Amino acid sequence: MIVILLGLIGAGKGTQAKMLVDSMNFLHIATGDLFRNAVKKQTKLGIEIEKYMNNGELVPDELTIKMLLDSLNSMNQDADLLLDGFPRTASQCVALDEALTTKYLAVDYAINIHVSEEILLERIAKRAEIENRKDDKPEIAKRRLTNQQIGLQEVMTYYTNADKLLEIDGVGNVEDIHQRILKQIQAEKINS
Ligand code: AMP
């Protein structure tokens, strides 16, 4: 099974990804984590992308797609995959589909964790205080949110057209949200 987890910053995507990995044994690919790691290690890619990340901008598709495909190719083809933070543009959706098709694989579902913008900005401000993340500073967080909203809309349209989009209410207790996601996945499995 290949599942994509979608959600704007502060939607709880990271937390829900961890819970899904624990409960369903997914292999987890998070492009944000891969990029942060590259920046930390100051690899060639890390140095190239640092400015985008620190400014709250998307890393260009070409670099992102290459990194994701390298990561996909290094993974066990039979494993269930949870993609977190990718795709974020229509071009990334197309590149992913093309790469999976060559392996006789396909995306099963794209799950969007929906939270209103007002609640997201409150959550991000709290996280900035606690974690001191450079890209969580209010003005940068707002820019990241705006950039992400544009991309998310493209990606949601793509998976709506493919009849693969599942919408989850992302407000409430983390365990309840996790159960909502599991329920949706189970319901889809039964219907398919
Ligand atoms: P995240 O932790 O998923 O919010 O990602 C942190 C940052 O990494 C983003 O603000 C982007 O700069 C970059 N990034 C992560 N995933 C992608 C992607 N699929 N496309 C472009 N940039 C990305």
PDB file of C-alpha atoms and ligand atoms in Angstrom:
ATOM      1  CA  MET A   1       0.000   0.000   0.000  1.00  0.00           C
ATOM      2  CA  ILE A   2       1.211   3.514  -0.777  1.00  0.00           C
ATOM      3  CA  VAL A   3      -0.341   6.339   1.194  1.00  0.00           C
ATOM      4  CA  ILE A   4       0.353  10.054   0.919  1.00  0.00           C
ATOM      5  CA  LEU A   5      -0.209  12.196   3.959  1.00  0.00           C
ATOM      6  CA  LEU A   6      -1.165  15.796   3.204  1.00  0.00           C
ATOM      7  CA  GLY A   7      -1.585  18.734   5.526  1.00  0.00           C
ATOM      8  CA  LEU A   8      -0.475  22.330   5.910  1.00  0.00           C
ATOM      9  CA  ILE A   9       2.182  23.228   8.487  1.00  0.00           C
ATOM     10  CA  GLY A  10       0.767  22.801  11.966  1.00  0.00           C
ATOM     11  CA  ALA A  11      -1.910  20.350  10.804  1.00  0.00           C
ATOM     12  CA  GLY A  12      -0.306  17.554  12.835  1.00  0.00           C
ATOM     13  CA  LYS A  13       0.990  15.673   9.822  1.00  0.00           C
ATOM     14  CA  GLY A  14       4.285  14.716  11.533  1.00  0.00           C
ATOM     15  CA  THR A  15       2.532  13.388  14.643  1.00  0.00           C
ATOM     16  CA  GLN A  16      -0.011  11.410  12.648  1.00  0.00           C
ATOM     17  CA  ALA A  17       2.737  10.026  10.396  1.00  0.00           C
ATOM     18  CA  LYS A  18       4.584   8.658  13.450  1.00  0.00           C
ATOM     19  CA  MET A  19       1.394   7.080  14.785  1.00  0.00           C
ATOM     20  CA  LEU A  20       0.660   5.459  11.418  1.00  0.00           C
ATOM     21  CA  VAL A  21       4.209   4.120  11.188  1.00  0.00           C
ATOM     22  CA  ASP A  22       3.816   2.553  14.653  1.00  0.00           C
ATOM     23  CA  SER A  23       0.363   1.091  14.104  1.00  0.00           C
ATOM     24  CA  MET A  24       0.645  -0.002  10.465  1.00  0.00           C
ATOM     25  CA  ASN A  25       4.349  -0.603   9.986  1.00  0.00           C
ATOM     26  CA  PHE A  26       4.713   1.843   7.133  1.00  0.00           C
ATOM     27  CA  LEU A  27       8.107   2.828   5.784  1.00  0.00           C
ATOM     28  CA  HIS A  28       8.130   6.562   6.268  1.00  0.00           C
ATOM     29  CA  ILE A  29       9.573   9.008   3.738  1.00  0.00           C
ATOM     30  CA  ALA A  30       9.391  12.637   4.891  1.00  0.00           C
ATOM     31  CA  THR A  31      10.964  15.070   2.439  1.00  0.00           C
ATOM     32  CA  GLY A  32      11.155  17.803   5.124  1.00  0.00           C
ATOM     33  CA  ASP A  33      13.227  15.461   7.344  1.00  0.00           C
ATOM     34  CA  LEU A  34      15.449  14.421   4.432  1.00  0.00           C
ATOM     35  CA  PHE A  35      16.061  18.069   3.550  1.00  0.00           C
ATOM     36  CA  ARG A  36      16.699  19.096   7.187  1.00  0.00           C
ATOM     37  CA  ASN A  37      19.177  16.247   7.494  1.00  0.00           C
ATOM     38  CA  ALA A  38      20.990  17.323   4.308  1.00  0.00           C
ATOM     39  CA  VAL A  39      21.228  20.905   5.635  1.00  0.00           C
ATOM     40  CA  LYS A  40      22.506  19.701   9.006  1.00  0.00           C
ATOM     41  CA  LYS A  41      25.199  17.597   7.350  1.00  0.00           C
ATOM     42  CA  GLN A  42      25.942  20.418   4.877  1.00  0.00           C
ATOM     43  CA  THR A  43      25.939  18.020   1.911  1.00  0.00           C
ATOM     44  CA  LYS A  44      26.036  19.503  -1.622  1.00  0.00           C
ATOM     45  CA  LEU A  45      22.227  19.281  -1.750  1.00  0.00           C
ATOM     46  CA  GLY A  46      21.948  20.688   1.788  1.00  0.00           C
ATOM     47  CA  ILE A  47      23.966  23.802   0.937  1.00  0.00           C
ATOM     48  CA  GLU A  48      21.914  24.310  -2.251  1.00  0.00           C
ATOM     49  CA  ILE A  49      18.513  24.090  -0.561  1.00  0.00           C
ATOM     50  CA  GLU A  50      19.197  25.815   2.773  1.00  0.00           C
ATOM     51  CA  LYS A  51      18.108  29.242   1.543  1.00  0.00           C
ATOM     52  CA  TYR A  52      14.740  27.940   0.335  1.00  0.00           C
ATOM     53  CA  MET A  53      14.043  26.203   3.613  1.00  0.00           C
ATOM     54  CA  ASN A  54      15.071  29.143   5.780  1.00  0.00           C
ATOM     55  CA  ASN A  55      12.861  31.471   3.712  1.00  0.00           C
ATOM     56  CA  GLY A  56       9.871  29.164   3.975  1.00  0.00           C
ATOM     57  CA  GLU A  57       9.870  28.524   0.212  1.00  0.00           C
ATOM     58  CA  LEU A  58       9.429  25.239  -1.592  1.00  0.00           C
ATOM     59  CA  VAL A  59      12.634  23.620  -2.798  1.00  0.00           C
ATOM     60  CA  PRO A  60      12.565  23.551  -6.653  1.00  0.00           C
ATOM     61  CA  ASP A  61      10.783  20.529  -8.133  1.00  0.00           C
ATOM     62  CA  GLU A  62      13.864  19.254  -9.938  1.00  0.00           C
ATOM     63  CA  LEU A  63      15.898  18.870  -6.721  1.00  0.00           C
ATOM     64  CA  THR A  64      12.954  17.581  -4.693  1.00  0.00           C
ATOM     65  CA  ILE A  65      11.875  14.964  -7.231  1.00  0.00           C
ATOM     66  CA  LYS A  66      15.426  13.669  -7.662  1.00  0.00           C
ATOM     67  CA  MET A  67      15.904  13.306  -3.914  1.00  0.00           C
ATOM     68  CA  LEU A  68      12.540  11.561  -3.472  1.00  0.00           C
ATOM     69  CA  LEU A  69      13.144   9.143  -6.347  1.00  0.00           C
ATOM     70  CA  ASP A  70      16.615   8.264  -5.003  1.00  0.00           C
ATOM     71  CA  SER A  71      15.021   7.539  -1.654  1.00  0.00           C
ATOM     72  CA  LEU A  72      12.217   5.458  -3.230  1.00  0.00           C
ATOM     73  CA  ASN A  73      14.701   3.433  -5.250  1.00  0.00           C
ATOM     74  CA  SER A  74      16.689   2.542  -2.147  1.00  0.00           C
ATOM     75  CA  MET A  75      13.632   1.082  -0.417  1.00  0.00           C
ATOM     76  CA  ASN A  76      12.170  -2.393  -0.312  1.00  0.00           C
ATOM     77  CA  GLN A  77       9.614  -2.471  -3.163  1.00  0.00           C
ATOM     78  CA  ASP A  78       7.203  -4.680  -1.193  1.00  0.00           C
ATOM     79  CA  ALA A  79       6.976  -2.402   1.835  1.00  0.00           C
ATOM     80  CA  ASP A  80       3.943  -0.253   2.586  1.00  0.00           C
ATOM     81  CA  LEU A  81       4.992   3.356   2.103  1.00  0.00           C
ATOM     82  CA  LEU A  82       3.886   6.510   3.830  1.00  0.00           C
ATOM     83  CA  LEU A  83       4.897   9.647   1.951  1.00  0.00           C
ATOM     84  CA  ASP A  84       4.908  12.731   4.140  1.00  0.00           C
ATOM     85  CA  GLY A  85       5.451  16.201   2.664  1.00  0.00           C
ATOM     86  CA  PHE A  86       5.579  14.919  -0.911  1.00  0.00           C
ATOM     87  CA  PRO A  87       4.083  15.606  -3.418  1.00  0.00           C
ATOM     88  CA  ARG A  88       3.482  19.321  -2.943  1.00  0.00           C
ATOM     89  CA  THR A  89       3.034  20.393  -6.576  1.00  0.00           C
ATOM     90  CA  ALA A  90       1.212  18.941  -9.586  1.00  0.00           C
ATOM     91  CA  SER A  91       4.592  18.232 -11.267  1.00  0.00           C
ATOM     92  CA  GLN A  92       5.656  16.224  -8.222  1.00  0.00           C
ATOM     93  CA  CYS A  93       2.378  14.234  -8.434  1.00  0.00           C
ATOM     94  CA  VAL A  94       3.055  13.404 -12.083  1.00  0.00           C
ATOM     95  CA  ALA A  95       6.714  12.481 -11.428  1.00  0.00           C
ATOM     96  CA  LEU A  96       5.664  10.194  -8.588  1.00  0.00           C
ATOM     97  CA  ASP A  97       3.025   8.432 -10.673  1.00  0.00           C
ATOM     98  CA  GLU A  98       5.488   7.941 -13.523  1.00  0.00           C
ATOM     99  CA  ALA A  99       8.152   6.503 -11.205  1.00  0.00           C
ATOM    100  CA  LEU A 100       5.678   4.158  -9.506  1.00  0.00           C
ATOM    101  CA  THR A 101       4.237   2.976 -12.817  1.00  0.00           C
ATOM    102  CA  THR A 102       7.677   1.757 -13.922  1.00  0.00           C
ATOM    103  CA  LYS A 103       7.686  -0.436 -10.787  1.00  0.00           C
ATOM    104  CA  TYR A 104       4.070  -1.615 -11.391  1.00  0.00           C
ATOM    105  CA  LEU A 105       3.029   0.308  -8.267  1.00  0.00           C
ATOM    106  CA  ALA A 106       0.511   3.115  -7.654  1.00  0.00           C
ATOM    107  CA  VAL A 107      -0.638   5.513  -4.947  1.00  0.00           C
ATOM    108  CA  ASP A 108      -3.606   4.046  -3.050  1.00  0.00           C
ATOM    109  CA  TYR A 109      -4.796   7.097  -1.101  1.00  0.00           C
ATOM    110  CA  ALA A 110      -3.899  10.695  -0.415  1.00  0.00           C
ATOM    111  CA  ILE A 111      -5.112  11.636   3.067  1.00  0.00           C
ATOM    112  CA  ASN A 112      -5.524  15.331   3.814  1.00  0.00           C
ATOM    113  CA  ILE A 113      -5.549  16.390   7.475  1.00  0.00           C
ATOM    114  CA  HIS A 114      -7.731  19.480   7.357  1.00  0.00           C
ATOM    115  CA  VAL A 115      -7.337  22.323   9.895  1.00  0.00           C
ATOM    116  CA  SER A 116      -8.499  25.956   9.450  1.00  0.00           C
ATOM    117  CA  GLU A 117      -5.871  28.659   8.802  1.00  0.00           C
ATOM    118  CA  GLU A 118      -6.674  30.467  12.059  1.00  0.00           C
ATOM    119  CA  ILE A 119      -5.982  27.378  14.175  1.00  0.00           C
ATOM    120  CA  LEU A 120      -2.856  26.588  12.147  1.00  0.00           C
ATOM    121  CA  LEU A 121      -1.292  30.019  12.807  1.00  0.00           C
ATOM    122  CA  GLU A 122      -1.956  29.654  16.546  1.00  0.00           C
ATOM    123  CA  ARG A 123      -0.344  26.214  16.597  1.00  0.00           C
ATOM    124  CA  ILE A 124       2.700  27.392  14.618  1.00  0.00           C
ATOM    125  CA  ALA A 125       3.274  30.333  16.973  1.00  0.00           C
ATOM    126  CA  LYS A 126       3.289  27.929  19.941  1.00  0.00           C
ATOM    127  CA  ARG A 127       5.673  25.533  18.186  1.00  0.00           C
ATOM    128  CA  ALA A 128       8.047  28.431  17.341  1.00  0.00           C
ATOM    129  CA  GLU A 129       8.352  29.205  21.065  1.00  0.00           C
ATOM    130  CA  ILE A 130       8.934  25.605  22.083  1.00  0.00           C
ATOM    131  CA  GLU A 131      11.200  24.303  19.304  1.00  0.00           C
ATOM    132  CA  ASN A 132      12.865  27.525  18.151  1.00  0.00           C
ATOM    133  CA  ARG A 133      12.573  26.452  14.488  1.00  0.00           C
ATOM    134  CA  LYS A 134      13.857  29.206  12.144  1.00  0.00           C
ATOM    135  CA  ASP A 135      11.090  28.546   9.639  1.00  0.00           C
ATOM    136  CA  ASP A 136       8.381  28.774  12.342  1.00  0.00           C
ATOM    137  CA  LYS A 137       8.962  32.506  13.014  1.00  0.00           C
ATOM    138  CA  PRO A 138       5.570  34.246  12.469  1.00  0.00           C
ATOM    139  CA  GLU A 139       6.361  36.104   9.225  1.00  0.00           C
ATOM    140  CA  ILE A 140       8.116  33.070   7.719  1.00  0.00           C
ATOM    141  CA  ALA A 141       5.416  30.706   8.951  1.00  0.00           C
ATOM    142  CA  LYS A 142       2.772  32.847   7.230  1.00  0.00           C
ATOM    143  CA  ARG A 143       4.755  32.709   3.967  1.00  0.00           C
ATOM    144  CA  ARG A 144       5.206  28.946   4.267  1.00  0.00           C
ATOM    145  CA  LEU A 145       1.493  28.597   4.863  1.00  0.00           C
ATOM    146  CA  THR A 146       0.571  30.683   1.814  1.00  0.00           C
ATOM    147  CA  ASN A 147       3.053  28.783  -0.377  1.00  0.00           C
ATOM    148  CA  GLN A 148       1.789  25.483   0.932  1.00  0.00           C
ATOM    149  CA  GLN A 149      -1.871  26.392   0.388  1.00  0.00           C
ATOM    150  CA  ILE A 150      -1.247  26.941  -3.322  1.00  0.00           C
ATOM    151  CA  GLY A 151       0.589  23.633  -3.668  1.00  0.00           C
ATOM    152  CA  LEU A 152      -1.865  21.717  -1.516  1.00  0.00           C
ATOM    153  CA  GLN A 153      -4.750  22.869  -3.682  1.00  0.00           C
ATOM    154  CA  GLU A 154      -2.985  21.564  -6.814  1.00  0.00           C
ATOM    155  CA  VAL A 155      -2.212  18.247  -5.154  1.00  0.00           C
ATOM    156  CA  MET A 156      -5.741  17.853  -3.771  1.00  0.00           C
ATOM    157  CA  THR A 157      -7.199  18.530  -7.212  1.00  0.00           C
ATOM    158  CA  TYR A 158      -4.864  15.930  -8.703  1.00  0.00           C
ATOM    159  CA  TYR A 159      -5.922  13.205  -6.258  1.00  0.00           C
ATOM    160  CA  THR A 160      -9.596  14.228  -6.342  1.00  0.00           C
ATOM    161  CA  ASN A 161      -9.514  13.692 -10.101  1.00  0.00           C
ATOM    162  CA  ALA A 162      -7.872  10.305  -9.535  1.00  0.00           C
ATOM    163  CA  ASP A 163     -10.596   9.526  -6.943  1.00  0.00           C
ATOM    164  CA  LYS A 164      -7.959   8.913  -4.268  1.00  0.00           C
ATOM    165  CA  LEU A 165      -8.426  11.841  -1.881  1.00  0.00           C
ATOM    166  CA  LEU A 166      -9.615  11.188   1.688  1.00  0.00           C
ATOM    167  CA  GLU A 167     -10.379  14.217   3.897  1.00  0.00           C
ATOM    168  CA  ILE A 168      -9.846  13.963   7.666  1.00  0.00           C
ATOM    169  CA  ASP A 169     -10.880  16.513  10.279  1.00  0.00           C
ATOM    170  CA  GLY A 170      -7.570  17.448  11.964  1.00  0.00           C
ATOM    171  CA  VAL A 171      -9.036  19.201  15.025  1.00  0.00           C
ATOM    172  CA  GLY A 172      -9.225  17.347  18.318  1.00  0.00           C
ATOM    173  CA  ASN A 173      -7.273  14.833  20.316  1.00  0.00           C
ATOM    174  CA  VAL A 174      -4.321  13.270  18.415  1.00  0.00           C
ATOM    175  CA  GLU A 175      -5.498   9.732  19.198  1.00  0.00           C
ATOM    176  CA  ASP A 176      -9.022  10.502  17.909  1.00  0.00           C
ATOM    177  CA  ILE A 177      -7.548  11.902  14.685  1.00  0.00           C
ATOM    178  CA  HIS A 178      -5.389   8.794  14.325  1.00  0.00           C
ATOM    179  CA  GLN A 179      -8.481   6.601  14.714  1.00  0.00           C
ATOM    180  CA  ARG A 180     -10.319   8.686  12.082  1.00  0.00           C
ATOM    181  CA  ILE A 181      -7.472   8.032   9.650  1.00  0.00           C
ATOM    182  CA  LEU A 182      -7.394   4.288  10.371  1.00  0.00           C
ATOM    183  CA  LYS A 183     -11.175   4.078   9.969  1.00  0.00           C
ATOM    184  CA  GLN A 184     -11.025   5.795   6.586  1.00  0.00           C
ATOM    185  CA  ILE A 185      -8.254   3.495   5.374  1.00  0.00           C
ATOM    186  CA  GLN A 186     -10.205   0.423   6.524  1.00  0.00           C
ATOM    187  CA  ALA A 187     -13.425   1.694   4.916  1.00  0.00           C
ATOM    188  CA  GLU A 188     -11.634   2.291   1.623  1.00  0.00           C
ATOM    189  CA  LYS A 189     -10.059  -1.168   1.736  1.00  0.00           C
ATOM    190  CA  ILE A 190     -13.491  -2.760   2.188  1.00  0.00           C
ATOM    191  CA  ASN A 191     -15.001  -0.708  -0.651  1.00  0.00           C
ATOM    192  CA  SER A 192     -12.170  -1.375  -3.100  1.00  0.00           C
TER     193      SER A 192
HETATM  194  P1  AMP B   1       8.125  20.099   6.135  1.00  0.00           P
HETATM  195  O1  AMP B   1       8.877  19.600   7.321  1.00  0.00           O
HETATM  196  O2  AMP B   1       7.433  18.987   5.391  1.00  0.00           O
HETATM  197  O3  AMP B   1       7.202  21.242   6.459  1.00  0.00           O
HETATM  198  O4  AMP B   1       9.214  20.675   5.092  1.00  0.00           O
HETATM  199  C1  AMP B   1      10.114  21.699   5.479  1.00  0.00           C
HETATM  200  C2  AMP B   1      10.638  22.426   4.244  1.00  0.00           C
HETATM  201  O5  AMP B   1      11.287  21.499   3.352  1.00  0.00           O
HETATM  202  C3  AMP B   1       9.576  23.088   3.375  1.00  0.00           C
HETATM  203  O6  AMP B   1       9.200  24.361   3.845  1.00  0.00           O
HETATM  204  C4  AMP B   1      10.295  23.163   2.022  1.00  0.00           C
HETATM  205  O7  AMP B   1      11.267  24.196   2.036  1.00  0.00           O
HETATM  206  C5  AMP B   1      11.040  21.843   1.995  1.00  0.00           C
HETATM  207  N1  AMP B   1      10.217  20.762   1.392  1.00  0.00           N
HETATM  208  C6  AMP B   1       9.786  19.622   1.995  1.00  0.00           C
HETATM  209  N2  AMP B   1       9.079  18.840   1.142  1.00  0.00           N
HETATM  210  C7  AMP B   1       9.069  19.513  -0.040  1.00  0.00           C
HETATM  211  C8  AMP B   1       8.485  19.252  -1.319  1.00  0.00           C
HETATM  212  N3  AMP B   1       7.769  18.126  -1.557  1.00  0.00           N
HETATM  213  N4  AMP B   1       8.673  20.158  -2.311  1.00  0.00           N
HETATM  214  C9  AMP B   1       9.400  21.276  -2.111  1.00  0.00           C
HETATM  215  N5  AMP B   1       9.954  21.598  -0.924  1.00  0.00           N
HETATM  216  C10 AMP B   1       9.798  20.739   0.105  1.00  0.00           C
END
